């Protein structure tokens, strides 16, 4: 059977109602039976998620897949979801010898019961398998297979489950038509026999253009309005963004020992959303499927000038850096003590604006989306506008006619800002969204991503922060058998507003007309809010090198950290790196649940003076990663 007919046959099998299945199904997820042929896309496919199969809220309204169906493939961070009756307890998981987080290399071995391989090359992809620990009944417990690093854009993958066993050790019989038609050739080339296969199917990952095309378009259009059409050489051209200063506050040393001046203002940014870029606004598209401009908007910003920038003993100008705030926060977080300490200790001027889409101003729209996730595209669209707001503020910081031309940013008539290069430093959500921002940034090429990770579909249930949102989401979507699918389909939209959809271009393979970037990841061991597991997936995806020893002996029992991540070869190191900072919190569980042990170390890396030294040495023109831990595991302040 030809591949096109095979896909149609598979889709028919998936969505044909049976006595036990009253509505079409999206399982297994992802699969090419949920796509259709489309010669206009880069993959030759387009998602075709049937609305009737989408998760439904308490009112029986399915999530509208219209915007998801614009994509030409699935998320590069897709979790693979399948229901396997009998494989629904930890005992069955152990009996089947499925690869876990403790041993990622097991998924690459010849006899692995879970195999995911590239259909074109036959190369196996590292994954781990886990059962949904949040399900309250075995009947609703899904088997989840997650990529240990993201799948490659535009590539097709084959999933194979084989020799699965129940808790007693008995072989689980495969379903009828468990192997997707037309896979014989791929299975043979990959050296996999059909005998013993429980289920096998294929899926296609979305292309670069599908994932990032909207963001790159609004970036290029916005900077072209400033007269800058070459964004890859880190040279500022064209006009400065328009801005206004609304307040200037000078502090005495008694009032603030680290910050001398706070400047508040507004910067004008092209708007690409309806509703004048207010929360709830959405993209509209031209005939090429690209966002249209809707006039202009303004973004509020806060800048903090440290005392060190005014000290004659220091370099004449301070380094400018954007600061990215945390979950549903606001630019006021730039006023935090650790940020002020970083600014004054190392002579930085930090400026911040809201992460539009996921700031405190967006809370109402987020809650609206929780009641009906058909609205979630408005969150993802505004997150991309948030990226743009941050990029334009960055240009304002280093343009000669920008902030440095204003008396609020001068000392004795001269700018306190070194406009040669911009930098980025963000924490928590500022690390998660900061990864996506870094991939598209034209004015900085070095970024620190603090307590970072990526892929909300993996992160949510591994975060204590989700406890609050679960109180709203679970009653709104009471059918727990569809919850993992709900997270998976939402990730199709979330990819456009966080690092997961941009990760393959953060440090390597820069986007067109975009400079290459280098990243330092600071991770809190046992983080309660942003799982360090998701940080390691990001590190593998972006090609970061790991600082070793990762932690002291015995700190991660039964779980080797930084698997499949190469070691930093020597110091100082010129590449991208990941460093774990240990504040004494117990290791996180390997299940899809949060770490609740001990004190939350989430804020500890940025509060540690030697960690700030490492960040400062990295955030320089020609900066490097230096060893501030003396060849031993890095300890954060407790």
Coordinates of C-alpha atoms in Angstrom, one line a residue:
X1 CA 0.0 0.0 0.0
X2 CA 1.3 3.5 -0.8
X3 CA 2.2 5.8 2.0
X4 CA -0.7 8.2 1.2
X5 CA -3.3 5.4 1.2
X6 CA -1.7 3.9 4.3
X7 CA -2.1 7.2 6.1
X8 CA -5.7 7.4 5.1
X9 CA -6.3 3.8 6.2
X10 CA -4.7 4.5 9.6
X11 CA -6.7 7.7 10.0
X12 CA -9.9 5.7 9.2
X13 CA -8.9 3.1 11.8
X14 CA -8.2 5.8 14.4
X15 CA -11.4 7.8 13.9
X16 CA -14.0 5.1 13.2
X17 CA -16.3 4.8 16.2
X18 CA -16.8 1.4 17.8
X19 CA -19.1 0.2 20.5
X20 CA -16.4 1.0 23.1
X21 CA -15.3 4.2 21.4
X22 CA -18.1 6.7 20.9
X23 CA -15.9 9.4 19.4
X24 CA -12.8 9.6 17.3
X25 CA -9.4 9.2 19.0
X26 CA -6.1 11.1 18.9
X27 CA -4.2 8.0 20.2
X28 CA -1.5 7.1 19.6
X29 CA -0.1 10.6 19.7
X30 CA 1.5 11.9 17.6
X31 CA 0.8 10.0 14.3
X32 CA 0.7 10.9 10.7
X33 CA -2.8 9.5 10.5
X34 CA -3.8 12.8 12.0
X35 CA -2.3 14.7 9.0
X36 CA -3.2 15.2 5.4
X37 CA -1.1 15.7 2.3
X38 CA -0.3 19.4 1.4
X39 CA 2.1 20.2 -1.3
X40 CA 2.3 23.9 -0.1
X41 CA 4.1 23.0 3.2
X42 CA 7.8 22.2 3.8
X43 CA 7.0 18.7 5.1
X44 CA 4.4 17.9 2.5
X45 CA 1.8 17.5 5.2
X46 CA -0.5 19.5 7.4
X47 CA -2.1 18.6 10.6
X48 CA -5.7 17.5 10.3
X49 CA -6.9 17.1 13.9
X50 CA -10.6 16.3 13.9
X51 CA -12.4 18.7 16.2
X52 CA -14.7 15.9 17.4
X53 CA -11.6 14.0 18.8
X54 CA -10.2 17.0 20.8
X55 CA -10.4 17.0 24.6
X56 CA -13.7 18.5 25.8
X57 CA -14.4 20.8 28.7
X58 CA -17.1 20.4 31.3
X59 CA -19.6 21.9 28.9
X60 CA -18.9 19.4 26.2
X61 CA -17.0 21.9 24.0
X62 CA -14.0 20.4 22.2
X63 CA -10.8 22.4 21.9
X64 CA -10.9 24.1 18.5
X65 CA -7.9 22.8 16.5
X66 CA -8.1 25.4 13.7
X67 CA -4.8 27.2 14.5
X68 CA -3.1 23.9 15.3
X69 CA -4.1 22.6 11.9
X70 CA -2.1 25.3 10.3
X71 CA 1.1 23.5 11.3
X72 CA 2.9 21.1 8.9
X73 CA 3.8 18.6 11.6
X74 CA 3.9 17.9 15.4
X75 CA 5.9 19.5 18.1
X76 CA 9.7 18.8 18.2
X77 CA 9.2 18.1 21.9
X78 CA 6.2 15.8 21.4
X79 CA 5.5 13.3 24.1
X80 CA 4.4 10.0 22.7
X81 CA 1.1 9.0 24.3
X82 CA -0.4 5.5 24.0
X83 CA -2.8 3.5 26.1
X84 CA -1.6 -0.1 26.7
X85 CA -4.1 -2.1 28.7
X86 CA -2.1 -4.2 31.2
X87 CA 0.9 -1.8 31.2
X88 CA -0.6 0.5 33.8
X89 CA 1.4 -0.1 37.0
X90 CA 5.0 0.4 38.1
X91 CA 5.3 -3.4 38.3
X92 CA 4.3 -3.7 34.6
X93 CA 6.7 -0.9 33.7
X94 CA 9.5 -2.8 35.4
X95 CA 8.5 -6.2 33.9
X96 CA 8.6 -4.6 30.4
X97 CA 12.1 -3.2 31.0
X98 CA 11.2 0.1 29.5
X99 CA 14.0 2.7 29.4
X100 CA 13.6 5.3 32.2
X101 CA 15.2 8.6 33.1
X102 CA 17.8 6.7 35.1
X103 CA 19.2 5.1 31.9
X104 CA 18.5 7.0 28.7
X105 CA 21.1 5.0 26.8
X106 CA 18.9 1.9 27.2
X107 CA 16.5 3.3 24.6
X108 CA 19.3 3.2 22.0
X109 CA 20.1 -0.5 22.6
X110 CA 19.3 -3.1 20.1
X111 CA 16.7 -5.0 22.3
X112 CA 15.0 -1.9 23.8
X113 CA 11.2 -2.5 24.0
X114 CA 10.7 1.2 23.1
X115 CA 12.4 2.4 20.0
X116 CA 12.0 5.8 18.2
X117 CA 14.0 6.1 15.0
X118 CA 14.4 8.6 12.2
X119 CA 12.6 7.1 9.2
X120 CA 15.1 8.5 6.7
X121 CA 18.4 7.6 8.4
X122 CA 17.3 4.7 10.7
X123 CA 19.2 6.4 13.6
X124 CA 17.6 5.8 17.0
X125 CA 16.6 8.7 19.1
X126 CA 17.1 8.8 22.9
X127 CA 13.8 8.7 24.9
X128 CA 12.5 7.6 28.2
X129 CA 9.2 6.0 29.1
X130 CA 7.0 6.7 32.2
X131 CA 3.5 6.0 33.3
X132 CA 1.3 9.0 34.0
X133 CA 1.6 9.2 37.8
X134 CA -1.2 11.7 38.0
X135 CA -4.0 9.4 36.8
X136 CA -6.3 8.3 39.6
X137 CA -7.3 5.0 37.9
X138 CA -5.3 2.4 35.9
X139 CA -7.9 2.6 33.2
X140 CA -6.9 6.3 32.6
X141 CA -3.2 5.7 32.9
X142 CA -1.3 6.5 29.7
X143 CA 2.1 5.3 28.8
X144 CA 4.2 8.4 28.0
X145 CA 7.4 8.3 25.9
X146 CA 9.4 11.5 26.0
X147 CA 12.4 12.7 23.9
X148 CA 15.6 13.1 25.9
X149 CA 16.4 15.8 23.3
X150 CA 14.0 17.3 20.8
X151 CA 13.2 15.6 17.6
X152 CA 14.6 17.2 14.5
X153 CA 12.4 19.7 12.6
X154 CA 10.8 18.5 9.4
X155 CA 11.8 14.8 10.0
X156 CA 9.6 11.8 10.1
X157 CA 10.0 9.3 13.0
X158 CA 8.8 5.8 13.6
X159 CA 7.7 4.6 17.1
X160 CA 8.0 0.9 17.9
X161 CA 6.7 -0.7 21.1
X162 CA 7.5 -4.4 21.5
X163 CA 7.6 -7.3 23.9
X164 CA 5.5 -5.5 26.5
X165 CA 4.5 -7.3 29.6
X166 CA 1.9 -6.9 32.4
X167 CA 2.6 -6.9 36.1
X168 CA 2.7 -10.7 36.2
X169 CA 5.3 -10.8 33.5
X170 CA 2.9 -12.2 30.9
X171 CA 3.2 -10.9 27.3
X172 CA 0.6 -8.3 26.4
X173 CA -1.1 -9.3 23.2
X174 CA -0.9 -6.7 20.4
X175 CA -4.1 -5.0 19.1
X176 CA -5.4 -5.9 15.6
X177 CA -3.7 -3.7 13.0
X178 CA -1.1 -2.6 15.5
X179 CA 1.5 -1.9 12.9
X180 CA 0.9 1.0 10.5
X181 CA 0.6 -0.2 6.9
X182 CA 3.6 0.7 4.8
X183 CA 6.2 0.6 7.6
X184 CA 7.9 -2.6 6.5
X185 CA 10.7 -0.9 4.6
X186 CA 11.6 1.4 7.4
X187 CA 11.5 -1.4 10.0
X188 CA 13.8 -3.6 7.9
X189 CA 16.3 -0.8 7.3
X190 CA 16.4 -0.1 11.1
X191 CA 17.0 -3.8 11.8
X192 CA 13.7 -4.3 13.6
X193 CA 11.8 -7.5 13.2
X194 CA 8.0 -7.4 13.1
X195 CA 7.8 -10.4 15.4
X196 CA 7.0 -9.2 18.9
X197 CA 5.9 -5.7 17.9
X198 CA 2.9 -4.5 20.0
X199 CA 2.4 -1.3 18.0
X200 CA 4.3 0.7 15.4
X201 CA 3.5 4.0 13.7
X202 CA 5.1 7.1 12.3
X203 CA 4.8 10.9 12.8
X204 CA 6.3 14.0 11.2
X205 CA 7.8 16.9 13.1
X206 CA 6.9 20.5 12.1
X207 CA 9.3 22.4 9.9
X208 CA 11.4 25.4 10.9
X209 CA 9.1 27.7 9.0
X210 CA 6.0 26.3 10.6
X211 CA 7.4 26.7 14.1
X212 CA 9.2 30.0 13.9
X213 CA 7.9 31.6 10.7
X214 CA 5.4 33.9 12.4
X215 CA 7.9 35.2 15.0
X216 CA 10.7 35.8 12.4
X217 CA 8.2 37.6 10.2
X218 CA 7.1 40.1 12.8
X219 CA 10.7 40.6 13.9
X220 CA 11.9 41.3 10.4
X221 CA 9.0 43.6 9.6
X222 CA 9.4 45.5 12.8
X223 CA 13.1 46.1 12.4
X224 CA 12.6 47.0 8.7
X225 CA 10.4 49.8 9.9
X226 CA 13.4 51.1 11.8
X227 CA 15.5 50.9 8.6
X228 CA 17.5 47.8 9.7
X229 CA 17.4 45.0 7.3
X230 CA 20.6 43.1 8.2
X231 CA 20.1 41.5 11.6
X232 CA 22.9 38.9 11.6
X233 CA 26.0 41.1 12.1
X234 CA 25.3 42.5 15.6
X235 CA 25.6 46.0 14.2
X236 CA 23.0 48.6 15.0
X237 CA 21.5 50.3 11.9
X238 CA 18.5 52.5 11.1
X239 CA 16.5 54.6 13.5
X240 CA 16.1 54.2 17.2
X241 CA 12.7 53.0 18.5
X242 CA 10.6 55.9 19.8
X243 CA 10.4 56.2 23.6
X244 CA 9.4 58.4 26.4
X245 CA 10.6 58.6 30.0
X246 CA 7.8 58.8 32.5
X247 CA 9.8 58.9 35.8
X248 CA 13.3 59.1 37.2
X249 CA 14.0 58.2 40.8
X250 CA 17.5 58.9 42.3
X251 CA 18.3 57.0 45.5
X252 CA 20.7 58.0 48.2
X253 CA 23.0 55.3 49.4
X254 CA 21.0 55.2 52.6
X255 CA 17.8 54.5 50.6
X256 CA 19.5 51.9 48.3
X257 CA 23.0 50.7 48.7
X258 CA 23.2 49.1 45.2
X259 CA 21.0 51.1 42.8
X260 CA 21.6 54.8 42.2
X261 CA 18.8 55.5 39.8
X262 CA 15.6 53.9 38.5
X263 CA 14.2 55.0 35.1
X264 CA 10.6 54.1 34.0
X265 CA 9.4 54.7 30.5
X266 CA 7.5 53.5 27.4
X267 CA 8.8 52.2 24.1
X268 CA 6.8 52.1 20.9
X269 CA 6.5 48.7 19.2
X270 CA 4.7 47.7 16.0
X271 CA 1.6 45.7 17.0
X272 CA 0.6 42.4 15.3
X273 CA -2.4 41.5 17.3
X274 CA -6.1 42.5 17.3
X275 CA -7.5 44.5 20.2
X276 CA -4.6 46.9 20.0
X277 CA -2.3 44.2 21.4
X278 CA -4.2 43.9 24.7
X279 CA -4.6 40.5 26.3
X280 CA -7.0 38.4 24.2
X281 CA -5.8 39.9 20.9
X282 CA -4.8 37.4 18.2
X283 CA -2.9 37.3 14.9
X284 CA -4.7 37.8 11.7
X285 CA -3.0 36.5 8.6
X286 CA -2.2 37.5 5.1
X287 CA -2.4 35.3 2.0
X288 CA 0.9 33.7 2.9
X289 CA -0.3 32.8 6.4
X290 CA 1.9 35.5 8.1
X291 CA 0.7 37.9 10.8
X292 CA -0.5 41.3 9.7
X293 CA 0.4 44.5 11.4
X294 CA -2.2 46.4 13.4
X295 CA -0.7 49.8 14.0
X296 CA 1.5 50.3 17.1
X297 CA 1.5 49.7 20.8
X298 CA 3.7 50.8 23.7
X299 CA 5.5 48.6 26.2
X300 CA 6.4 49.8 29.7
X301 CA 9.9 49.4 30.8
X302 CA 12.0 49.8 34.0
X303 CA 15.8 50.3 34.0
X304 CA 18.1 50.3 37.0
X305 CA 21.4 52.1 37.0
X306 CA 23.8 50.7 39.7
X307 CA 26.1 52.7 41.9
X308 CA 29.0 51.0 40.3
X309 CA 28.1 52.7 37.0
X310 CA 28.6 56.1 38.5
X311 CA 31.8 55.1 40.4
X312 CA 34.9 56.8 38.8
X313 CA 37.0 53.7 39.8
X314 CA 34.9 51.4 37.5
X315 CA 35.0 51.2 33.7
X316 CA 33.4 54.3 32.2
X317 CA 30.3 52.5 31.0
X318 CA 28.1 49.6 32.3
X319 CA 27.1 46.6 30.3
X320 CA 23.5 46.7 29.1
X321 CA 21.3 43.6 29.7
X322 CA 17.7 42.8 29.3
X323 CA 16.1 41.0 32.3
X324 CA 13.4 38.4 31.9
X325 CA 10.9 38.0 34.8
X326 CA 9.2 34.9 36.1
X327 CA 5.8 33.2 35.8
X328 CA 3.0 35.7 35.3
X329 CA 5.2 38.4 36.8
X330 CA 6.0 41.9 35.7
X331 CA 9.0 44.1 35.0
X332 CA 9.2 45.1 38.7
X333 CA 11.1 41.8 39.3
X334 CA 14.2 43.6 38.0
X335 CA 14.1 45.3 41.4
X336 CA 14.8 42.0 43.2
X337 CA 17.8 42.0 45.5
X338 CA 19.8 39.4 43.6
X339 CA 19.3 41.4 40.3
X340 CA 20.4 44.6 42.1
X341 CA 23.4 42.8 43.5
X342 CA 24.4 41.4 40.1
X343 CA 24.1 44.9 38.6
X344 CA 26.2 46.6 41.3
X345 CA 28.8 43.9 41.7
X346 CA 29.5 43.5 38.0
X347 CA 28.5 46.9 36.6
X348 CA 25.3 46.1 34.6
X349 CA 22.4 48.3 33.6
X350 CA 19.3 46.0 33.6
X351 CA 16.1 46.9 31.8
X352 CA 12.9 44.9 31.8
X353 CA 9.5 44.9 30.1
X354 CA 6.6 42.5 30.6
X355 CA 6.6 39.1 29.0
X356 CA 3.4 39.9 27.1
X357 CA 1.2 36.8 27.0
X358 CA 2.5 35.5 30.3
X359 CA 2.7 38.5 32.6
X360 CA 0.4 39.6 35.4
X361 CA -1.6 41.7 32.9
X362 CA -2.4 38.4 31.1
X363 CA -3.8 36.5 34.1
X364 CA -7.4 37.2 33.1
X365 CA -6.9 35.9 29.6
X366 CA -5.0 32.9 30.8
X367 CA -7.9 32.0 33.2
X368 CA -10.4 32.5 30.3
X369 CA -8.3 30.1 28.2
X370 CA -8.3 27.5 31.0
X371 CA -12.1 27.4 30.9
X372 CA -12.0 26.8 27.2
X373 CA -8.6 26.1 25.6
X374 CA -10.0 27.0 22.2
X375 CA -8.9 30.5 23.3
X376 CA -5.3 29.4 24.0
X377 CA -4.0 30.6 20.6
X378 CA -4.4 34.2 21.9
X379 CA -1.9 33.4 24.7
X380 CA 0.6 32.0 22.3
X381 CA 0.2 34.8 19.8
X382 CA 0.7 37.4 22.5
X383 CA 3.8 35.6 23.8
X384 CA 5.3 36.2 20.3
X385 CA 4.4 39.9 20.6
X386 CA 6.1 39.7 24.0
X387 CA 9.3 38.5 22.3
X388 CA 9.1 41.5 19.9
X389 CA 8.6 44.0 22.7
X390 CA 11.7 42.7 24.4
X391 CA 13.7 42.8 21.2
X392 CA 12.7 46.4 20.5
X393 CA 13.6 47.4 24.1
X394 CA 17.0 45.8 23.6
X395 CA 17.5 47.8 20.4
X396 CA 16.6 51.0 22.4
X397 CA 19.2 50.2 25.0
X398 CA 22.1 50.1 22.5
X399 CA 21.1 52.5 19.8
X400 CA 23.1 55.8 20.0
X401 CA 19.9 57.8 19.7
X402 CA 18.1 55.5 22.2
X403 CA 18.3 55.5 26.0
X404 CA 22.0 56.6 26.1
X405 CA 21.0 59.9 24.5
X406 CA 18.7 60.8 27.4
X407 CA 20.0 62.6 30.5
X408 CA 18.5 59.9 32.7
X409 CA 21.1 57.5 31.4
X410 CA 24.1 59.9 31.5
X411 CA 26.8 60.9 33.9
X412 CA 28.4 64.3 33.3
X413 CA 26.7 64.4 29.9
X414 CA 28.1 61.0 28.8
X415 CA 26.2 57.8 28.6
X416 CA 26.6 55.2 31.4
X417 CA 25.7 52.5 28.9
X418 CA 28.3 50.6 26.8
X419 CA 26.3 50.4 23.6
X420 CA 28.8 48.0 21.8
X421 CA 26.8 44.9 22.8
X422 CA 23.5 43.9 24.5
X423 CA 23.2 40.8 26.8
X424 CA 20.4 38.8 28.3
X425 CA 19.8 37.4 31.8
X426 CA 16.5 35.8 32.8
X427 CA 15.2 33.5 35.4
X428 CA 12.4 30.9 35.6
X429 CA 9.9 31.9 33.0
X430 CA 12.6 34.4 31.9
X431 CA 14.8 31.3 31.3
X432 CA 12.0 29.3 29.5
X433 CA 10.8 32.1 27.2
X434 CA 14.4 33.5 27.2
X435 CA 15.6 30.6 25.2
X436 CA 13.1 31.4 22.4
X437 CA 14.0 35.1 22.6
X438 CA 17.7 34.2 22.3
X439 CA 17.1 32.2 19.2
X440 CA 15.6 35.2 17.3
X441 CA 17.6 38.0 19.0
X442 CA 19.6 40.3 16.6
X443 CA 21.3 42.5 19.2
X444 CA 22.8 40.0 21.7
X445 CA 24.7 36.8 21.2
X446 CA 25.3 35.8 24.8
X447 CA 22.5 34.9 27.2
X448 CA 22.2 33.4 30.7
X449 CA 19.1 31.3 31.2
X450 CA 18.6 30.9 34.9
X451 CA 16.6 28.0 36.5
X452 CA 15.5 27.2 33.0
X453 CA 13.9 24.4 31.1
X454 CA 11.6 24.0 28.1
X455 CA 8.5 22.2 26.9
X456 CA 5.5 23.0 29.1
X457 CA 3.8 19.6 28.3
X458 CA 6.7 18.0 30.2
X459 CA 7.1 20.7 32.8
X460 CA 3.6 21.4 34.0
X461 CA 3.0 18.4 36.2
X462 CA 6.6 18.4 37.3
X463 CA 6.1 21.9 38.9
X464 CA 4.6 22.9 42.2
X465 CA 3.4 26.0 40.4
X466 CA 1.0 23.9 38.5
X467 CA -0.9 23.1 41.8
X468 CA -2.7 26.4 41.5
X469 CA -3.6 26.0 37.8
X470 CA -4.7 22.4 38.3
X471 CA -7.4 23.7 40.6
X472 CA -8.9 25.4 37.6
X473 CA -7.9 23.1 34.7
X474 CA -9.0 19.8 36.2
X475 CA -12.6 20.9 37.0
X476 CA -12.8 22.6 33.6
X477 CA -11.6 19.4 31.8
X478 CA -12.8 16.6 34.1
X479 CA -12.0 13.7 31.8
X480 CA -8.5 12.7 33.1
X481 CA -8.1 10.2 30.3
X482 CA -7.7 13.1 27.9
X483 CA -5.5 15.3 30.0
X484 CA -2.1 14.2 28.6
X485 CA -3.5 14.8 25.1
X486 CA -4.7 18.2 26.2
X487 CA -1.1 19.1 27.2
X488 CA 0.2 17.7 24.0
X489 CA -2.2 19.6 21.7
X490 CA -1.6 22.8 23.6
X491 CA 2.2 22.4 23.1
X492 CA 1.6 22.8 19.4
X493 CA 0.7 26.4 20.1
X494 CA 3.1 26.9 23.1
X495 CA 6.0 26.0 20.9
X496 CA 5.7 29.4 19.2
X497 CA 6.2 31.2 22.6
X498 CA 8.8 29.3 24.5
X499 CA 12.2 27.7 23.9
X500 CA 10.8 24.3 22.8
X501 CA 9.9 25.5 19.3
X502 CA 13.2 27.3 18.8
X503 CA 15.7 25.1 20.6
X504 CA 17.4 23.7 17.5
X505 CA 18.4 27.3 16.6
X506 CA 19.4 28.8 19.9
X507 CA 23.1 27.9 19.7
X508 CA 23.5 26.2 16.3
X509 CA 22.0 26.5 12.9
X510 CA 21.0 30.2 13.3
X511 CA 17.8 31.3 11.6
X512 CA 18.2 33.3 8.4
X513 CA 19.4 36.9 9.0
X514 CA 20.2 36.0 12.6
X515 CA 23.5 35.9 14.5
X516 CA 24.7 32.7 16.3
X517 CA 24.3 32.7 20.1
X518 CA 26.0 31.1 23.1
X519 CA 24.2 30.2 26.2
X520 CA 25.0 29.6 29.9
X521 CA 22.3 27.6 31.7
X522 CA 22.2 27.8 35.5
X523 CA 20.0 25.0 37.1
X524 CA 18.9 24.4 40.7
X525 CA 19.3 20.8 41.7
X526 CA 15.9 19.5 42.8
X527 CA 14.1 22.6 41.7
X528 CA 10.5 22.6 42.8
X529 CA 9.2 24.9 40.1
X530 CA 11.2 24.3 36.9
X531 CA 12.2 20.7 36.7
X532 CA 15.9 20.2 36.1
X533 CA 14.9 17.2 33.9
X534 CA 13.5 19.7 31.4
X535 CA 16.8 21.7 31.6
X536 CA 18.8 18.6 30.7
X537 CA 16.5 18.0 27.7
X538 CA 17.2 21.5 26.6
X539 CA 20.9 21.2 27.1
X540 CA 21.1 18.1 24.9
X541 CA 19.0 19.8 22.2
X542 CA 21.1 23.0 22.0
X543 CA 24.4 21.1 22.3
X544 CA 25.5 22.5 25.7
X545 CA 28.4 21.0 27.5
X546 CA 28.0 20.0 31.2
X547 CA 30.1 21.1 34.2
X548 CA 31.3 18.1 36.1
X549 CA 31.2 16.9 38.8
X550 CA 27.5 17.6 38.5
X551 CA 26.8 17.1 42.2
X552 CA 28.5 15.6 45.2
X553 CA 28.5 11.7 45.4
X554 CA 25.3 10.4 46.8
X555 CA 23.2 13.5 46.0
X556 CA 21.4 11.8 43.1
X557 CA 20.9 8.2 44.2
X558 CA 20.3 5.8 41.3
X559 CA 20.2 8.5 38.8
X560 CA 23.2 9.6 36.8
X561 CA 22.9 13.3 35.9
X562 CA 23.9 14.8 32.6
X563 CA 23.5 11.5 30.6
X564 CA 24.4 12.0 27.0
X565 CA 25.7 15.5 27.7
X566 CA 29.5 15.9 27.0
X567 CA 31.7 17.4 29.6
X568 CA 33.3 20.8 29.4
X569 CA 36.8 19.9 28.1
X570 CA 38.7 22.8 29.7
X571 CA 38.4 26.2 31.3
X572 CA 37.9 28.9 30.3
X573 CA 35.3 27.4 27.9
X574 CA 34.0 29.3 24.9
X575 CA 30.9 27.3 24.1
X576 CA 27.4 26.9 25.6
X577 CA 27.2 25.2 29.0
X578 CA 24.9 23.9 31.7
X579 CA 25.9 24.1 35.4
X580 CA 23.9 22.6 38.3
X581 CA 23.9 24.5 41.6
X582 CA 23.1 22.4 44.7
X583 CA 21.6 24.1 47.7
X584 CA 20.9 20.9 49.6
X585 CA 17.4 20.0 48.4
X586 CA 16.7 16.3 47.9
X587 CA 16.7 15.0 44.3
X588 CA 13.5 15.2 42.4
X589 CA 11.4 12.1 41.6
X590 CA 11.7 10.5 38.2
X591 CA 7.9 10.5 37.8
X592 CA 5.9 13.2 36.2
X593 CA 5.2 14.8 39.6
X594 CA 6.9 17.8 41.3
X595 CA 9.7 17.7 43.8
X596 CA 8.3 18.6 47.2
X597 CA 11.2 17.6 49.3
X598 CA 13.1 20.1 51.4
X599 CA 13.3 23.8 50.7
X600 CA 12.7 25.0 47.2
X601 CA 16.1 25.9 45.7
X602 CA 14.6 27.8 42.8
X603 CA 16.0 31.2 43.7
X604 CA 19.3 30.0 45.1
X605 CA 21.7 30.0 42.0
X606 CA 21.1 33.7 41.3
X607 CA 21.5 34.5 45.0
X608 CA 24.9 32.9 45.1
X609 CA 27.8 35.4 44.7
X610 CA 30.2 33.0 42.8
X611 CA 27.3 32.1 40.4
X612 CA 27.0 35.8 39.7
X613 CA 30.7 35.9 39.0
X614 CA 30.4 33.1 36.5
X615 CA 27.5 34.9 34.8
X616 CA 29.5 38.1 34.6
X617 CA 32.5 36.5 33.1
X618 CA 30.2 34.9 30.5
X619 CA 28.3 38.1 29.7
X620 CA 31.1 39.9 28.1
X621 CA 32.2 40.5 24.5
X622 CA 34.3 37.4 24.0
X623 CA 33.2 36.1 27.3
X624 CA 33.9 32.5 28.5
X625 CA 32.5 30.0 31.0
X626 CA 34.9 30.0 34.0
X627 CA 35.2 27.4 36.8
X628 CA 34.2 29.2 40.0
X629 CA 33.7 26.0 42.0
X630 CA 37.4 24.9 42.1
X631 CA 36.8 21.7 40.1
X632 CA 34.2 20.5 42.6
X633 CA 30.4 20.4 42.5
X634 CA 28.9 23.8 42.6
X635 CA 27.1 24.7 45.8
X636 CA 24.5 27.4 46.0
X637 CA 23.7 29.3 49.1
X638 CA 21.2 27.3 51.2

